[in-house]
Short mmCIF file of C-alpha atoms in Angstrom, two decimals:
data_model
loop_
_atom_site.label_atom_id
_atom_site.label_comp_id
_atom_site.label_asym_id
_atom_site.label_seq_id
_atom_site.Cartn_x
_atom_site.Cartn_y
_atom_site.Cartn_z
CA MET P 585 -90.21 124.75 115.00
CA THR P 586 -92.73 125.49 112.51
CA ALA P 587 -94.89 122.72 110.91
CA ARG P 588 -93.34 123.67 107.54
CA CYS P 589 -89.81 123.26 108.89
CA LEU P 590 -90.84 119.90 110.40
CA HIS P 591 -92.32 118.72 107.27
CA VAL P 592 -89.11 119.54 105.29
CA LEU P 593 -86.90 117.65 107.85
CA LEU P 594 -89.07 114.61 107.91
CA LEU P 595 -89.58 114.29 104.06
CA PRO P 596 -86.12 112.70 103.36
CA ALA P 597 -86.57 110.25 106.21
CA LEU P 598 -89.89 109.23 104.94
CA LEU P 599 -88.62 108.75 101.34
CA ALA P 600 -85.91 106.64 102.64
CA ALA P 601 -88.32 104.38 104.51
CA CYS P 602 -90.34 104.06 101.68
CA ALA P 603 -87.71 103.29 99.16
CA PRO P 604 -87.06 99.54 100.00
CA ALA P 605 -90.89 98.87 99.83
CA GLN P 606 -91.02 100.51 96.44
CA GLN P 607 -87.87 98.49 95.10
CA ALA P 608 -89.57 95.19 96.70
CA ARG P 609 -92.59 95.81 94.35
CA GLN P 610 -90.56 96.25 91.38
CA ALA P 611 -90.35 93.09 89.22
CA PRO P 612 -87.26 92.52 87.00
CA VAL P 613 -87.86 92.79 83.12
CA THR P 614 -87.67 89.20 81.70
CA ALA P 615 -88.63 87.55 78.49
CA SER P 616 -89.89 83.95 78.09
CA THR P 617 -91.11 81.68 75.37
CA SER P 618 -93.95 79.13 75.82
CA VAL P 619 -92.82 75.52 74.68
CA SER P 620 -95.79 73.29 74.07
CA GLN P 621 -93.71 70.46 72.68
CA VAL P 622 -90.21 69.19 72.90
CA SER P 623 -88.50 67.37 70.10
CA PHE P 624 -86.34 64.11 70.30
CA TYR P 625 -83.27 66.44 70.15
CA PRO P 626 -84.62 69.35 72.22
CA PHE P 627 -84.08 72.75 70.53
CA GLN P 628 -87.05 74.91 71.06
CA ALA P 629 -86.54 78.39 72.04
CA GLY P 630 -87.09 78.91 75.76
CA LEU P 631 -85.92 75.64 76.95
CA SER P 632 -83.47 75.97 79.86
CA TRP P 633 -81.16 73.40 81.75
CA SER P 634 -79.03 73.74 84.79
CA TYR P 635 -75.90 71.67 85.29
CA LEU P 636 -73.18 71.37 88.04
CA PRO P 637 -69.77 69.64 87.56
CA ASP P 638 -69.56 65.91 88.36
CA GLY P 639 -68.64 65.71 92.12
CA ASP P 640 -69.68 69.18 92.94
CA THR P 641 -71.67 70.21 96.08
CA GLN P 642 -75.45 70.42 95.57
CA GLY P 643 -76.61 74.16 95.70
CA GLY P 644 -73.31 75.26 94.12
CA GLN P 645 -73.55 77.95 91.49
CA PRO P 646 -74.85 76.30 88.46
CA TYR P 647 -74.18 76.40 84.70
CA THR P 648 -77.20 77.27 82.51
CA LEU P 649 -77.88 76.15 79.11
CA ARG P 650 -80.67 77.95 77.01
CA ALA P 651 -81.95 77.16 73.85
CA LEU P 652 -82.15 80.54 72.12
CA GLY P 653 -84.04 79.31 68.86
CA PRO P 654 -83.18 80.10 65.20
CA SER P 655 -80.03 82.21 64.59
CA VAL P 656 -77.32 82.73 61.84
CA PHE P 657 -73.81 81.44 62.14
CA GLY P 658 -71.81 82.72 59.21
CA SER P 659 -74.59 82.48 56.46
CA VAL P 660 -76.26 79.45 57.79
CA GLN P 661 -79.55 79.44 59.82
CA ALA P 662 -78.96 77.30 62.89
CA GLN P 663 -80.37 76.59 66.33
CA ALA P 664 -78.46 78.43 68.91
CA TYR P 665 -77.64 77.57 72.42
CA ASN P 666 -75.85 79.64 75.13
CA LEU P 667 -74.13 78.22 78.12
CA SER P 668 -73.39 80.61 80.91
CA GLY P 669 -72.39 80.47 84.60
CA ARG P 670 -69.03 80.71 86.57
CA GLY P 671 -67.45 82.98 83.92
CA ALA P 672 -68.64 80.88 80.93
CA ASP P 673 -70.23 82.45 78.10
CA GLN P 674 -70.49 80.32 74.91
CA THR P 675 -73.01 80.20 72.17
CA SER P 676 -73.19 77.09 70.01
CA TYR P 677 -74.87 76.72 66.77
CA ARG P 678 -76.35 73.36 65.53
CA LEU P 679 -78.24 71.90 62.57
CA ILE P 680 -80.99 69.70 64.24
CA SER P 681 -83.39 67.36 62.44
CA ALA P 682 -84.81 63.89 62.69
CA GLN P 683 -81.63 63.03 60.72
CA GLY P 684 -79.38 64.01 63.73
CA VAL P 685 -77.41 66.92 65.05
CA GLN P 686 -74.41 68.69 63.59
CA LEU P 687 -72.29 71.39 65.26
CA LEU P 688 -71.41 74.19 63.00
CA GLY P 689 -69.19 76.10 65.55
CA PHE P 690 -69.45 78.35 68.50
CA ARG P 691 -69.03 81.95 69.77
CA LYS P 692 -67.01 83.20 72.80
CA PRO P 693 -66.30 86.61 73.72
CA GLY P 694 -63.70 87.83 71.23
CA LEU P 695 -63.63 84.78 69.00
CA SER P 696 -65.36 82.23 66.88
CA VAL P 697 -64.68 78.62 66.22
CA ARG P 698 -65.88 77.18 62.80
CA LEU P 699 -66.21 73.60 61.78
CA ASP P 700 -66.29 72.62 58.12
CA PRO P 701 -67.74 70.10 57.43
CA PRO P 702 -70.06 70.35 60.38
CA TRP P 703 -69.35 68.03 63.32
CA GLN P 704 -71.75 65.09 63.47
CA GLU P 705 -72.69 65.00 67.24
CA ALA P 706 -75.52 62.42 66.73
CA LEU P 707 -77.29 60.40 64.07
CA ALA P 708 -81.00 59.82 63.03
CA GLU P 709 -83.48 59.37 65.71
CA GLY P 710 -84.25 55.82 64.86
CA ALA P 711 -80.64 54.80 64.72
CA TRP P 712 -79.92 54.69 68.47
CA THR P 713 -78.86 51.25 69.66
CA VAL P 714 -76.02 49.78 71.83
CA GLY P 715 -73.11 49.32 69.65
CA LEU P 716 -73.91 52.24 67.34
CA ALA P 717 -70.60 53.90 66.32
CA TRP P 718 -69.71 56.97 63.91
CA GLN P 719 -66.81 59.10 63.37
CA GLY P 720 -65.69 62.03 61.27
CA GLU P 721 -63.28 64.78 60.61
CA SER P 722 -63.67 68.67 60.27
CA ASN P 723 -61.53 71.48 59.50
CA ILE P 724 -61.37 73.88 62.63
CA THR P 725 -60.75 77.64 62.29
CA VAL P 726 -60.34 79.89 65.35
CA GLN P 727 -60.94 83.46 64.48
CA SER P 728 -60.91 86.74 66.56
CA ASP P 729 -63.81 89.26 66.27
CA ASP P 730 -61.63 91.41 63.81
CA GLY P 731 -61.73 88.54 61.29
CA ARG P 732 -58.06 87.49 61.81
CA THR P 733 -57.41 83.77 61.93
CA ASN P 734 -55.62 82.83 65.18
CA VAL P 735 -55.27 79.16 64.55
CA SER P 736 -56.54 76.59 62.14
CA GLY P 737 -56.26 72.82 61.87
CA LYS P 738 -58.30 69.65 61.94
CA VAL P 739 -60.31 67.74 64.45
CA LYS P 740 -61.19 64.06 64.40
CA TYR P 741 -64.03 62.54 66.45
CA SER P 742 -65.50 59.15 67.09
CA TYR P 743 -68.57 58.06 69.03
CA ARG P 744 -69.71 54.74 70.31
CA VAL P 745 -72.93 53.89 72.23
CA LEU P 746 -71.81 51.75 75.09
CA ASP P 747 -75.11 51.07 77.03
CA GLN P 748 -78.55 52.12 77.73
CA ARG P 749 -79.34 52.12 81.48
CA GLY P 750 -80.92 53.99 84.29
CA VAL P 751 -79.17 56.66 86.23
CA SER P 752 -79.95 58.80 89.36
CA ILE P 753 -78.73 62.43 90.01
CA GLY P 754 -80.05 63.54 93.29
CA THR P 755 -83.62 62.51 93.50
CA GLN P 756 -84.21 62.46 89.72
CA SER P 757 -84.00 59.23 87.73
CA TYR P 758 -83.34 58.88 83.98
CA GLN P 759 -83.06 56.36 81.37
CA VAL P 760 -80.05 57.23 79.26
CA TRP P 761 -78.00 56.37 76.31
CA VAL P 762 -74.17 56.11 77.50
CA VAL P 763 -71.91 57.35 74.77
CA ASN P 764 -68.18 57.48 74.70
CA ARG P 765 -66.69 60.43 72.62
CA GLN P 766 -63.06 60.37 71.46
CA ILE P 767 -61.35 63.66 70.23
CA THR P 768 -58.01 64.36 68.68
CA ASP P 769 -57.03 67.73 67.14
CA THR P 770 -54.21 69.73 65.76
CA VAL P 771 -55.08 73.00 67.57
CA GLY P 772 -53.65 72.34 71.01
CA GLY P 773 -56.45 70.17 72.72
CA LEU P 774 -59.29 72.51 72.37
CA PHE P 775 -61.62 69.66 73.37
CA PRO P 776 -61.41 66.97 76.08
CA ALA P 777 -59.75 63.81 74.50
CA SER P 778 -62.11 61.28 75.95
CA GLN P 779 -65.36 61.80 77.79
CA GLU P 780 -68.47 59.87 78.58
CA GLN P 781 -71.89 61.35 77.71
CA TRP P 782 -75.38 60.56 78.84
CA PHE P 783 -78.10 61.26 76.53
CA MET P 784 -81.94 60.96 77.03
CA PRO P 785 -84.49 61.64 74.21
CA TYR P 786 -86.97 64.45 74.77
CA VAL P 787 -84.79 65.67 77.58
CA GLY P 788 -81.18 66.43 76.36
CA ASP P 789 -77.68 65.80 77.92
CA ILE P 790 -77.99 64.28 81.49
CA ARG P 791 -74.22 64.28 81.53
CA THR P 792 -72.33 66.52 78.98
CA PRO P 793 -69.14 65.48 77.59
CA GLU P 794 -67.56 68.03 79.69
CA GLY P 795 -68.55 66.25 82.77
CA LEU P 796 -71.61 68.39 83.85
CA LEU P 797 -74.62 66.75 85.47
CA LEU P 798 -78.10 67.88 85.04
CA THR P 799 -79.50 69.19 88.19
CA GLY P 800 -82.67 70.98 86.80
CA ARG P 801 -84.71 72.09 83.84
CA ASN P 802 -87.79 74.09 83.12
CA PHE P 803 -89.78 71.43 81.11
CA ALA P 804 -91.24 68.07 81.64
CA GLY P 805 -89.81 66.33 78.65
CA GLY P 806 -90.98 62.89 77.55
CA GLN P 807 -92.17 61.47 74.29
CA PRO P 808 -95.21 63.28 73.00
#
């Protein structure tokens, strides 16, 4: 066998042997935003939280919540958050300031849910105290991406701050406000009727109204 023939036969084998090493050196293309300060109600683009359902096994596939930064919902500029994982893909749009948090609505693949007036999720930063309560009512419209209205109705909500206490999730400890949220609607129970939520300023939801527990985040949090 000539040297030329041997070279031709060996070349595919050498390329195959080298391919894994080349792939291992290639880093995925990602984007990130540096966050130097976190607000009382965290919304800065680049923030990320990981959650598991209450009672789930540690190490299970998490849900990931990401703050996407300013976006537009309808004609209103708002702060966008995306929740993904386990088949979920929901982007929520909120108005956030020192005066509180208002939910404009959210999008899922194929449809949008709009709230008018916006849903008041939290009050002014200085209002937090045990016994604090608020309520409201919004018109709710569910539309498909082609603009057709699938369903419309009303949603009524009420919140009450029950307690402020320390809680632990795994090895992490938090000082949280414990909030009870009550929901009724005329569109077939789109939201959980009653849930307990844990909120920590400068960190976010430690337990979401959907029963998800915080298991990780990409920022330290804490009052500046």
